[in-house]
Coordinates of C-alpha atoms in Angstrom, one line a residue:
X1 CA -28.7 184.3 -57.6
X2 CA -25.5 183.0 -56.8
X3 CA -23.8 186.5 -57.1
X4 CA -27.0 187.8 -54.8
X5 CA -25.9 185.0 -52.1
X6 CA -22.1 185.8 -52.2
X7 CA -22.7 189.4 -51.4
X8 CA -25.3 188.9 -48.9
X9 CA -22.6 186.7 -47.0
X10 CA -20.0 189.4 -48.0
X11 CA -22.4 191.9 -45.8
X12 CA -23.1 189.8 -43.3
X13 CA -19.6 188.3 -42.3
X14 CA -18.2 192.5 -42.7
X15 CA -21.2 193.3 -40.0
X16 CA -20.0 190.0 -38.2
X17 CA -16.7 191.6 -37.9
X18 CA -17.3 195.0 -37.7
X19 CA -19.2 194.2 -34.5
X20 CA -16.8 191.6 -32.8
X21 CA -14.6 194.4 -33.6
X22 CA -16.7 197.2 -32.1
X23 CA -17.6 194.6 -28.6
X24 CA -13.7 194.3 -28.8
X25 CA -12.8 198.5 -29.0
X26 CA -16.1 198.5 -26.0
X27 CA -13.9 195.8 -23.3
X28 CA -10.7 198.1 -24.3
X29 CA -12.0 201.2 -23.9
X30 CA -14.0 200.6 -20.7
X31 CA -11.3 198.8 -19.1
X32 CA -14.1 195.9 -18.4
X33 CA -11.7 192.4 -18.3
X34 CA -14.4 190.5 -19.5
X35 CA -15.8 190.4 -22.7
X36 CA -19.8 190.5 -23.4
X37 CA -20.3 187.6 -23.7
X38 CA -18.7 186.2 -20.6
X39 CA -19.6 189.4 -18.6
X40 CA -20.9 188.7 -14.6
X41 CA -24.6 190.0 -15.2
X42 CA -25.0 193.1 -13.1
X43 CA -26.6 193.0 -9.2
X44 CA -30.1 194.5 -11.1
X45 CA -30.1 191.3 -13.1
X46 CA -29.0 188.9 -10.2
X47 CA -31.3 190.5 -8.1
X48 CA -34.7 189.7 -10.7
X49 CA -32.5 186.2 -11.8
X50 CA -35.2 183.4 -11.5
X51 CA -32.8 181.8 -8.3
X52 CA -33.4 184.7 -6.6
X53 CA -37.0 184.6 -7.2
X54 CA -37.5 181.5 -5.7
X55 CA -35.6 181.6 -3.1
X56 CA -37.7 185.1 -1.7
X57 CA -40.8 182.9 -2.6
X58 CA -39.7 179.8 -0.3
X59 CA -39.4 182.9 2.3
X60 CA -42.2 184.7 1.7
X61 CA -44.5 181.7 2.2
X62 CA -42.5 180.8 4.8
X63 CA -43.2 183.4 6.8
X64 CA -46.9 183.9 5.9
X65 CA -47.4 180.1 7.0
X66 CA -45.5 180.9 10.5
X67 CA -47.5 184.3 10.8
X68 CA -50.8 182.2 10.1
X69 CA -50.1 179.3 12.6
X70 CA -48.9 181.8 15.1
X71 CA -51.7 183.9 14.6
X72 CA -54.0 180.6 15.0
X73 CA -52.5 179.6 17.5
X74 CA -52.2 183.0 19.5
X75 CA -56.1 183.2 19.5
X76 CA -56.6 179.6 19.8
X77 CA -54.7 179.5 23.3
X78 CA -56.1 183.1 24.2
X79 CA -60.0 182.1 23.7
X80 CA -58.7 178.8 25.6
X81 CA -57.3 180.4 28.4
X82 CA -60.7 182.9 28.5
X83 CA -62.9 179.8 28.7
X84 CA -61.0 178.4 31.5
X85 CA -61.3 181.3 33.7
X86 CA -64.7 181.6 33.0
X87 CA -65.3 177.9 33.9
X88 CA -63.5 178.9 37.3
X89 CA -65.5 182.3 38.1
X90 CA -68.7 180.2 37.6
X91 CA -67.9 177.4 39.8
X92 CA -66.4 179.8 42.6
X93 CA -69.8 181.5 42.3
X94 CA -71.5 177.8 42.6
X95 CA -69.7 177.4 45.8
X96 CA -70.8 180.2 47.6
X97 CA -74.2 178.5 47.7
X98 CA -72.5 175.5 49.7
X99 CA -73.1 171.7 48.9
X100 CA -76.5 171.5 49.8
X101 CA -78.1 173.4 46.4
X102 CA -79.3 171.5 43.5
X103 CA -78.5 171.7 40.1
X104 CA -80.3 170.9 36.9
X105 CA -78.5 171.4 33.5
X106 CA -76.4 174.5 35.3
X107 CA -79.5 176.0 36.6
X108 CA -80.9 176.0 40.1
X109 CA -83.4 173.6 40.6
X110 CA -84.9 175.3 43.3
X111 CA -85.1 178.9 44.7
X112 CA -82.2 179.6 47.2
X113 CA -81.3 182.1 50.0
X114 CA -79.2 184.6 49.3
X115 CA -76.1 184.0 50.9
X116 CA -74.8 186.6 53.8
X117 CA -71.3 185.9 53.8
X118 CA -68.6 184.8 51.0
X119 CA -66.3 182.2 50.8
X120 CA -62.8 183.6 50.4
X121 CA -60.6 182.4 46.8
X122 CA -57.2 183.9 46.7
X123 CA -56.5 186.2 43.3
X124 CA -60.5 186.5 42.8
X125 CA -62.4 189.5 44.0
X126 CA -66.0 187.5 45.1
X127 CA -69.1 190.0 46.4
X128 CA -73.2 189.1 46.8
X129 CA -74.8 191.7 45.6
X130 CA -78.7 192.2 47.2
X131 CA -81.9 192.9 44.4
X132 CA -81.4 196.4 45.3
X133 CA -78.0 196.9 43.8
X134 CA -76.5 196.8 47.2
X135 CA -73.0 194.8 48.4
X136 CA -74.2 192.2 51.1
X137 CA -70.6 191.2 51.4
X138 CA -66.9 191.3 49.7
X139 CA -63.8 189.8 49.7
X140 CA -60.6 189.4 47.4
X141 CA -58.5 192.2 45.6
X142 CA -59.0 195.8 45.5
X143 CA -61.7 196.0 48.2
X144 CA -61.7 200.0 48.3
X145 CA -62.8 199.7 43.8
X146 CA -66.7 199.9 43.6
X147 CA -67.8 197.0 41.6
X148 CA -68.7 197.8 37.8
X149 CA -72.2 199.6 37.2
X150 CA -73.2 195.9 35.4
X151 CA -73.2 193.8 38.9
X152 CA -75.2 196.4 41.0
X153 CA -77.7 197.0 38.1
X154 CA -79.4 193.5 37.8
X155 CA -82.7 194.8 35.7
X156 CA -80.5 193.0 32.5
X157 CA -79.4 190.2 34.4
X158 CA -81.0 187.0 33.1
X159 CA -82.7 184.9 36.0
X160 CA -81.3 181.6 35.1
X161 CA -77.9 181.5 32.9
X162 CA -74.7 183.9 34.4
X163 CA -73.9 186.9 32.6
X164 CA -70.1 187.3 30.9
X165 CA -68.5 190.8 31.2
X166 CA -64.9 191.8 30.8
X167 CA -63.7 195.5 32.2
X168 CA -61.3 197.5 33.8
X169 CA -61.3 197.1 37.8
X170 CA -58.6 198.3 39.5
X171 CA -56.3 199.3 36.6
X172 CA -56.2 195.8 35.5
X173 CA -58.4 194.0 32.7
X174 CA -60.8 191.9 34.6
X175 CA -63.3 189.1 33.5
X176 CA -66.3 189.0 36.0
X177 CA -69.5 186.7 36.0
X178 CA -72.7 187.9 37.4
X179 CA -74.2 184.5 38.7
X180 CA -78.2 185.6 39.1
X181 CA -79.9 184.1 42.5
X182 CA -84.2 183.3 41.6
X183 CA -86.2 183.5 45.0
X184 CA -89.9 182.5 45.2
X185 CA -91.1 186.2 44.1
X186 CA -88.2 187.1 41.3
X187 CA -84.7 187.7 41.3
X188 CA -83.2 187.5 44.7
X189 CA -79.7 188.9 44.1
X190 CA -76.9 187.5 42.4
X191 CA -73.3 186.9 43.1
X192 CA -70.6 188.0 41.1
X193 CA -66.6 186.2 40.6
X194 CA -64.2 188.5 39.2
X195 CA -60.5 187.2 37.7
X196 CA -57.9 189.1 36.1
X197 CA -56.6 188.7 32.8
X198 CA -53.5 189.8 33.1
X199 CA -51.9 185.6 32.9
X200 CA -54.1 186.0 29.6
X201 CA -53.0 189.2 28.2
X202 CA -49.3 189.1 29.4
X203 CA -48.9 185.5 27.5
X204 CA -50.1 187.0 24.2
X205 CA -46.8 189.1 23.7
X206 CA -44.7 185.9 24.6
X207 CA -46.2 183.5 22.4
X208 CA -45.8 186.3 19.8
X209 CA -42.5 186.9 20.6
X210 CA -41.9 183.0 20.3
X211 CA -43.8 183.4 16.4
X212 CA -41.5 186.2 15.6
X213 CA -38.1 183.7 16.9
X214 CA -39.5 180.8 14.8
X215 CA -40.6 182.8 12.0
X216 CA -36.7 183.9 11.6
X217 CA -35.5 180.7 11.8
X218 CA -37.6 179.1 9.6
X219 CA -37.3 181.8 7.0
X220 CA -33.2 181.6 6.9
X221 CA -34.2 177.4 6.8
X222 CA -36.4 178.4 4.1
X223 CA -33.7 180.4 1.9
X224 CA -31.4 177.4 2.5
X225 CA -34.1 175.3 1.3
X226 CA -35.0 177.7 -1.7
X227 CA -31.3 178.4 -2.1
X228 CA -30.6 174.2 -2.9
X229 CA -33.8 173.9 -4.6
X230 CA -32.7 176.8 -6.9
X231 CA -29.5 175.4 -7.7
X232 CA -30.3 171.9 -8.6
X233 CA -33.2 173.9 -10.9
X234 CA -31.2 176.5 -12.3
X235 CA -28.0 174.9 -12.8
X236 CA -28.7 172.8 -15.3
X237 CA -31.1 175.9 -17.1
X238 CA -27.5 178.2 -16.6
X239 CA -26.1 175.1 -18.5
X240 CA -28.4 175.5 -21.2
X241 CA -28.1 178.9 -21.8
X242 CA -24.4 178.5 -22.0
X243 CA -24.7 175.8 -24.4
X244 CA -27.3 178.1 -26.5
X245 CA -24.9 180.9 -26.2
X246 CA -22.5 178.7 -28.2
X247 CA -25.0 177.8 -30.8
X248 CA -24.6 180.2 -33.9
X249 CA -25.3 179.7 -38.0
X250 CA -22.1 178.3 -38.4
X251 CA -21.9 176.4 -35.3
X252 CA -24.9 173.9 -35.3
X253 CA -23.0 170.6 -34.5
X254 CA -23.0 172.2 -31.0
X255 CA -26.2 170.0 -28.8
X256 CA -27.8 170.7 -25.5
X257 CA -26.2 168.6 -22.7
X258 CA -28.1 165.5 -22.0
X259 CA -29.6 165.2 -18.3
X260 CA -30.5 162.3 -16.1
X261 CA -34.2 161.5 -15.1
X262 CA -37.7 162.4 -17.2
X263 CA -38.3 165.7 -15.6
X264 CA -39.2 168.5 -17.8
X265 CA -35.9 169.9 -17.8
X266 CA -34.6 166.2 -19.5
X267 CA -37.8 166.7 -22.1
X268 CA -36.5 170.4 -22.7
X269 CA -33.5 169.0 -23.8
X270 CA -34.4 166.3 -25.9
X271 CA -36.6 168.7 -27.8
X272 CA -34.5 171.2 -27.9
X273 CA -31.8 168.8 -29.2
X274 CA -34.4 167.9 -31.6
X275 CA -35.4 171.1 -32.8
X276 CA -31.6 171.7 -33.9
X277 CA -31.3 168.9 -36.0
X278 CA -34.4 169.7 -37.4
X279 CA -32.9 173.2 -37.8
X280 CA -29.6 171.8 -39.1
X281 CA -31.3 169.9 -41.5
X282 CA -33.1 172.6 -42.8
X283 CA -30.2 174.9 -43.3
X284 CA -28.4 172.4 -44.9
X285 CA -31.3 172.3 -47.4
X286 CA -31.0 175.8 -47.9
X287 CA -27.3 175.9 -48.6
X288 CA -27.9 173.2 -51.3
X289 CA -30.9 174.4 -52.8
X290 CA -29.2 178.2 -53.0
X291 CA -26.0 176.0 -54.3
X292 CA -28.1 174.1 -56.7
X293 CA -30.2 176.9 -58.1
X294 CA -27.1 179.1 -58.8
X295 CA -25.7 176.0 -61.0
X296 CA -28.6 175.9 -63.1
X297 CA -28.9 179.3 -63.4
X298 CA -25.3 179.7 -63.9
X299 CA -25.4 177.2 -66.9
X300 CA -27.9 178.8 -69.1
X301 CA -26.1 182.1 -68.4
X302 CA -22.9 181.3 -69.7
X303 CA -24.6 179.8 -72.9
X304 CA -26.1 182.7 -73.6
X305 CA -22.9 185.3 -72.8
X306 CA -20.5 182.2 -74.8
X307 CA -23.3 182.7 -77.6
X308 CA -23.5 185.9 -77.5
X309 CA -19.5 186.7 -77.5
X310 CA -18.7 184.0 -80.4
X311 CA -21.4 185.5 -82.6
X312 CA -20.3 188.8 -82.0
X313 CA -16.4 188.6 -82.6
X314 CA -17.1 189.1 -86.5
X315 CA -20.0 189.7 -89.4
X316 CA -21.4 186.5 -90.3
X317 CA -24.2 184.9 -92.7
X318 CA -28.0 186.0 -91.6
X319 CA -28.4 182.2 -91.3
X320 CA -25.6 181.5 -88.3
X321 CA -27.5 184.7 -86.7
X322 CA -30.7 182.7 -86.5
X323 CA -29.0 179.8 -85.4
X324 CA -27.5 181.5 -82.5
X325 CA -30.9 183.5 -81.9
X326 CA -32.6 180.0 -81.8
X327 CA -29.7 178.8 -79.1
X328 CA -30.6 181.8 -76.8
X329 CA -34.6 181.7 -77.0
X330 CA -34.0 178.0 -75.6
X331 CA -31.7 178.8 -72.7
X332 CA -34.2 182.3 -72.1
X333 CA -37.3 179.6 -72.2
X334 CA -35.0 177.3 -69.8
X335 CA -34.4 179.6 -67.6
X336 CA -38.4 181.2 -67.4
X337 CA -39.2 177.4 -66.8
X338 CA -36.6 177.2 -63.8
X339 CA -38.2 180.3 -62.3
X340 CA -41.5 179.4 -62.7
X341 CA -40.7 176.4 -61.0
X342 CA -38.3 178.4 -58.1
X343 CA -41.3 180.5 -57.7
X344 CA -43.9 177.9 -57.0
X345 CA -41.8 176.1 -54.5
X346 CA -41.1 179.2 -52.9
X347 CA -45.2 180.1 -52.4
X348 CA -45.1 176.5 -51.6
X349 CA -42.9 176.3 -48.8
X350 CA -44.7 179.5 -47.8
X351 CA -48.5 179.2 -47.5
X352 CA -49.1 175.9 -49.4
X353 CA -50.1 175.0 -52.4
X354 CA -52.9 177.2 -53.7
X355 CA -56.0 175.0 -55.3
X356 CA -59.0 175.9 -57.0
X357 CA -60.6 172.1 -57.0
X358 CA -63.9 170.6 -58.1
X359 CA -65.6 167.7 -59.1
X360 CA -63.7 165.7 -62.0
X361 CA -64.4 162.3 -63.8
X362 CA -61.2 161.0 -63.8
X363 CA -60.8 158.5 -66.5
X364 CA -61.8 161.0 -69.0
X365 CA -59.4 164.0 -67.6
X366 CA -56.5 161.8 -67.6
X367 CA -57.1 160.5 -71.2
X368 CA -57.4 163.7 -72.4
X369 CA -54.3 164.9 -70.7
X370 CA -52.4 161.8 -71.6
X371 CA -53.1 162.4 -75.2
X372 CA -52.0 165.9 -75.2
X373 CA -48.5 163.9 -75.2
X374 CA -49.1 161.3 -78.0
X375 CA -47.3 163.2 -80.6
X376 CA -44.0 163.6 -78.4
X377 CA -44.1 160.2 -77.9
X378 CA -44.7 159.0 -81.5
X379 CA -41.6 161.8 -82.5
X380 CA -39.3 160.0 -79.6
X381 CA -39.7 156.5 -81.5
X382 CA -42.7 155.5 -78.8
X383 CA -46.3 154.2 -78.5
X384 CA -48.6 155.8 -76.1
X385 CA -51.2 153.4 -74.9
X386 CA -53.8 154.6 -72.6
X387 CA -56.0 152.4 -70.1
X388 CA -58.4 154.6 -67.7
X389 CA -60.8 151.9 -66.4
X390 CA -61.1 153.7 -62.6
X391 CA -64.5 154.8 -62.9
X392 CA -64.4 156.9 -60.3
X393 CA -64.6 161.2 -59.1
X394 CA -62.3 162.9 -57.6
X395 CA -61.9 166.4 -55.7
X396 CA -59.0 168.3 -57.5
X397 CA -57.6 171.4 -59.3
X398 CA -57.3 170.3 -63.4
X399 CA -54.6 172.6 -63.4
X400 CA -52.2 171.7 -61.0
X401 CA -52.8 167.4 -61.3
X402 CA -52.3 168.4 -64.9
X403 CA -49.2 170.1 -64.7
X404 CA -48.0 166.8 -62.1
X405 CA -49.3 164.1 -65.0
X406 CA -47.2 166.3 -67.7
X407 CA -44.5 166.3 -65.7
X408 CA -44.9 162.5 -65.4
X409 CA -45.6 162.0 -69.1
X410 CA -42.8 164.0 -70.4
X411 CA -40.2 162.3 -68.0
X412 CA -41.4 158.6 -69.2
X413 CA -41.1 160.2 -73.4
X414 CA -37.7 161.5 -72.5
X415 CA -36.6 157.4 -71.2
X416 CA -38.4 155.2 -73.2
X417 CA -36.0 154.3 -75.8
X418 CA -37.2 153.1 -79.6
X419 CA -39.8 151.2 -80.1
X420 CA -40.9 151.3 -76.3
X421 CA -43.9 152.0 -74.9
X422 CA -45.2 154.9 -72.2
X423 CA -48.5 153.4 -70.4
X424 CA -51.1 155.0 -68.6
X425 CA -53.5 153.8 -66.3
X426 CA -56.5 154.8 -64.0
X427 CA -57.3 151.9 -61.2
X428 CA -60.0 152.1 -57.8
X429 CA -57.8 152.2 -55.1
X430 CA -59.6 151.4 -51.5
X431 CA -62.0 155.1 -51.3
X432 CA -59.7 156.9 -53.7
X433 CA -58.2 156.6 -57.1
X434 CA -54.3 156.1 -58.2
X435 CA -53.0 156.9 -61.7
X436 CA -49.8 155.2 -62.9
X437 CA -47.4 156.0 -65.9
X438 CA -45.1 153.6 -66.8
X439 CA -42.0 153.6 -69.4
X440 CA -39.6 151.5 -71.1
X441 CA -36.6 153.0 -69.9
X442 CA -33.7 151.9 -67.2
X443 CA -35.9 152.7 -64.4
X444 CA -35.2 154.2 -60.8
X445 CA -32.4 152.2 -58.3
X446 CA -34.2 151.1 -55.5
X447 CA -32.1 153.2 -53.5
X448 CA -32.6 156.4 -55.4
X449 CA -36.5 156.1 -55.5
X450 CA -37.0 158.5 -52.3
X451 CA -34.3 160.5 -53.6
X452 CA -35.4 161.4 -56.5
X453 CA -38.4 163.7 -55.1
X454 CA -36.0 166.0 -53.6
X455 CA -35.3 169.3 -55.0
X456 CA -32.2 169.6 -57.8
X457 CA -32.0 165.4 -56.8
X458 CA -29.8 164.2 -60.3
X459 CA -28.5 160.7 -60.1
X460 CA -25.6 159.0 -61.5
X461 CA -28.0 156.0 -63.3
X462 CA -28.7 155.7 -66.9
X463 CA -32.1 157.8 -66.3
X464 CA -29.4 160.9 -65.5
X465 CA -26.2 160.9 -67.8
X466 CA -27.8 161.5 -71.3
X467 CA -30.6 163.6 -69.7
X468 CA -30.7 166.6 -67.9
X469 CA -33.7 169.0 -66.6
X470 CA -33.6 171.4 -64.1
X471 CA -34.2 168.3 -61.3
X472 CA -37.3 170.2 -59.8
X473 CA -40.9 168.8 -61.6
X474 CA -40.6 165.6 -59.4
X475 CA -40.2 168.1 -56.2
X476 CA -43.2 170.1 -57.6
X477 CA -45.2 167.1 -58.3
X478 CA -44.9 165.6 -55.0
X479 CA -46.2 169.1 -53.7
X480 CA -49.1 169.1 -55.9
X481 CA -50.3 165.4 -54.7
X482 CA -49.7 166.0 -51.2
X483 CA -51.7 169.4 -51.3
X484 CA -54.4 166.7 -52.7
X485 CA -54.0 165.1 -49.7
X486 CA -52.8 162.1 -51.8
X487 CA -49.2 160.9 -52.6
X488 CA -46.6 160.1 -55.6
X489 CA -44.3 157.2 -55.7
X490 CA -41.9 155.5 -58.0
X491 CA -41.5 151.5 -58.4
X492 CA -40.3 149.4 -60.6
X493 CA -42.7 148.6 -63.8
X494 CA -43.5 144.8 -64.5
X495 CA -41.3 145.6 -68.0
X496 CA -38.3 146.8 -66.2
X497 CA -38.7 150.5 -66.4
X498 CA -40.5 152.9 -63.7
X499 CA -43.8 153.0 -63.0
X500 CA -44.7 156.5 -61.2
X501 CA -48.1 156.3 -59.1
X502 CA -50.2 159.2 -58.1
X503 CA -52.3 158.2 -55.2
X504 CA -56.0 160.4 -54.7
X505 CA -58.5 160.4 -51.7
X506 CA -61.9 159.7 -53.2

């Protein structure tokens, strides 16, 4: 594995260089005096960059709220400018009646004459028109226009309320009102006000023109306004980047620049920040584990080639040939038991730990796995006692909490010295179950006791120097209970030795 991990770094450092080499021969060739890396991004780019894009949306809406307002307020002042000159032409047609005529809720309140002469208004063409159709009399602009067809035709005009009409007269837009005159047998005549529109129509452009003038002066206010805005927001992003740009596999020190405030871009940052260490962390791991795992490997390998070489340099006795056959089935068995145990942390870091649980009495499953290990003990110079008094069921997979508790067991044989005892014991604890195995031996520092669950862990203490192991069952163990959804632990037993617990939801 070791050899595997050299050469992979061997091919990746020659691509490394073979393509800062080939970014270098690019910059030469092309005559380009910046490298990639530091490279102005090209106008497409700048032209989709995210400051751009807000700054064309601060116009955009810009300009659709100015065209809106000046749109509301073009047809706003026009229909308010109609309705004035429409108030006007009916009370210039009210007047022609003279100050005598009663009115009741803009009707007349009584039938009136119709009138035989008009009262002049300056700018408004004013006529009396008889029942017939015929003009009784006229005044105001364009005298020589006959009136529209709708003021000498009075079979649609309404008796009581004046009709609203707008048409050409003249070659100007007019608005006229048809004012309707009852007499005692019908409709007596009416008299009809007309006004030009052309004040109206001719302020329209203006006030459009004035939209257009404010719409460009609040758009270029707008891009300045986008343009800030985008550079208090996209600076420190442009920061960010440059910073990631710097962050490679080698290079993981290297942190995001801390901002001021608690906007988003401050909690960006903190996680990012957060994610490398996290990421640092775990790379570390890596390195040590792919360190650690080509030392043990290693080992066993140059016991067997050392073996292998010695026994080989001359003829020997069929019995030293045994021997040294004996020597290499332990390292082989060592070094199936180290992948084994490679390969289940592997699938375990992968998808989880794989169960297949059911229901399980556990006082009786421990004791029967407990005294799988009561010879070992008894051949290490130890006494096994066994104490399951939890009474209680538990959800599990036999195999794997077996594989933990043998783990356990055969760690507590290995430390117990002679005459010292390995205990294990089943206890209720709260809605779940723990099971403890204690030993005789030097026991864990407190300072080591978290330690000792990671992978390849091997302390200095007197539970380390006269005994090895591949430094793995303790990492595989705490995967097992945690896959449980329970926990293992390691405290100091009342004796003086350890005392490993194996915590189990109910």
């Amino acid at each position: 594995m070791a050899m595997v991990a050299m050469r992979f770094s061997g091919v990746g450092g020659a691509a490394w260089g073979s393509e800062r080499g080939w970014a270098a021969a690019m910059v030469k060739a092309r005559g380009c005096p910046y490298p990639p890396s530091s490279r102005p991004p090209p106008l497409e780019l700048r032209l989709h960059s995210f400051r751009t894009r807000i700054i064309a949306a601060f116009v955009a809406v810009n300009l659709v709220i100015v065209a809106l307002f000046g749109g509301i307020v073009s047809l706003s002042l026009s229909k308010r400018l109609r309705d004035r000159l429409d108030s006007e032409l009916i009370a210039i047609a009210r007047a022609q009646l003279g100050p005598g005529v009663v009115w009741a809720e803009g009707r007349l309140h009584a039938p009136v004459a119709l009138p035989t002469r008009v009262v002049h208004h300056p700018g408004r063409m004013i006529a009396v028109v008889n029942d017939g159709g015929g003009v009784v009399d006229r005044a105001g602009p364009h005298p020589e226009v006959p009136l529209p067809a709708f003021a000498t035709t009075l079979d649609f005009v309404a008796q009581h309320h004046p009709d609203l009409h707008t048409a050409r007269f003249g070659g100007e837009l007019y608005r006229f009102v048809v004012y309707p005159l009852p007499g005692p047998l019908g409709l007596e005549g009416a008299i009809v006000v007309g006004g030009s529109l052309e004040p109206v129509t001719s302020l329209l452009p203006r006030v459009f023109q004035l939209a257009l003038w404010a719409g460009g002066i609040a758009a270029l206010v707008a891009g300045l306004l986008g343009w800030l805005l985008a550079r208090s927001v996209v600076a420190p992003v442009e920061e960010l980047a440059r910073t990631a740009r710097q962050i490679g596999e080698h290079n993981l020190e290297v942190r995001m620049p801390t901002l001021a405030g608690r906007d988003e871009l401050a909690t960006l940052t903190v996680s990012l920040n957060r994610m490398l260490d996290r990421l640092a962390h775990s790379l570390e791991l890596q390195r040590r584990f792919l360190s650690d795992a080509s030392h043990e490997i290693r080992t066993p390998l140059t016991i067997l080639r050392g073996n292998l070489e010695v026994t080989l340099r001359r003829e020997r006795p069929a019995a030293e040939y045994r021997a040294c056959l004996e020597t290499l089935a332990g390292e082989v068995d060592h070094l199936e038991r180290l992948a084994q145990q490679l390969l289940f942390l592997a699938r375990a870091d992968a998808a989880g730990v794989e169960l297949h649980a059911e229901e399980v009495e556990v006082d009786e499953w421990a004791t029967r796995v407990a005294e799988r290990h009561r010879p070992a003990v008894a051949a290490a110079g130890g006494h096994l006692t066994i104490d399951a008094m939890s009474g209680a069921w538990a959800s599990l997979d036999p195999a794997r909490m077996q594989q933990l508790l043998d783990n356990l067991l055969a760690n507590a044989c290995r430390f117990t010295p002679q005459g010292g005892e390995v205990r294990v014991a089943t206890r209720p604890d709260g809605a779940g179950v723990s099971i403890a195995v204690e030993d005789d031996g030097p026991g864990v520092p407190e300072t080591a006791r978290e330690a000792i669950f990671r992978r390849f862990f091997r302390g200095d203490d007197a539970r380390n120097r006269a005994h090895g192991g591949s430094g793995l069952g303790l990492a595989i163990g705490r995967e097992i209970a945690r896959a449980h959804g329970g926990e293992v632990w390691v405290e100091a037993a009342p004796g003086g030795g350890a005392r490993f617990v194996v915590r189990l939801p109910g």
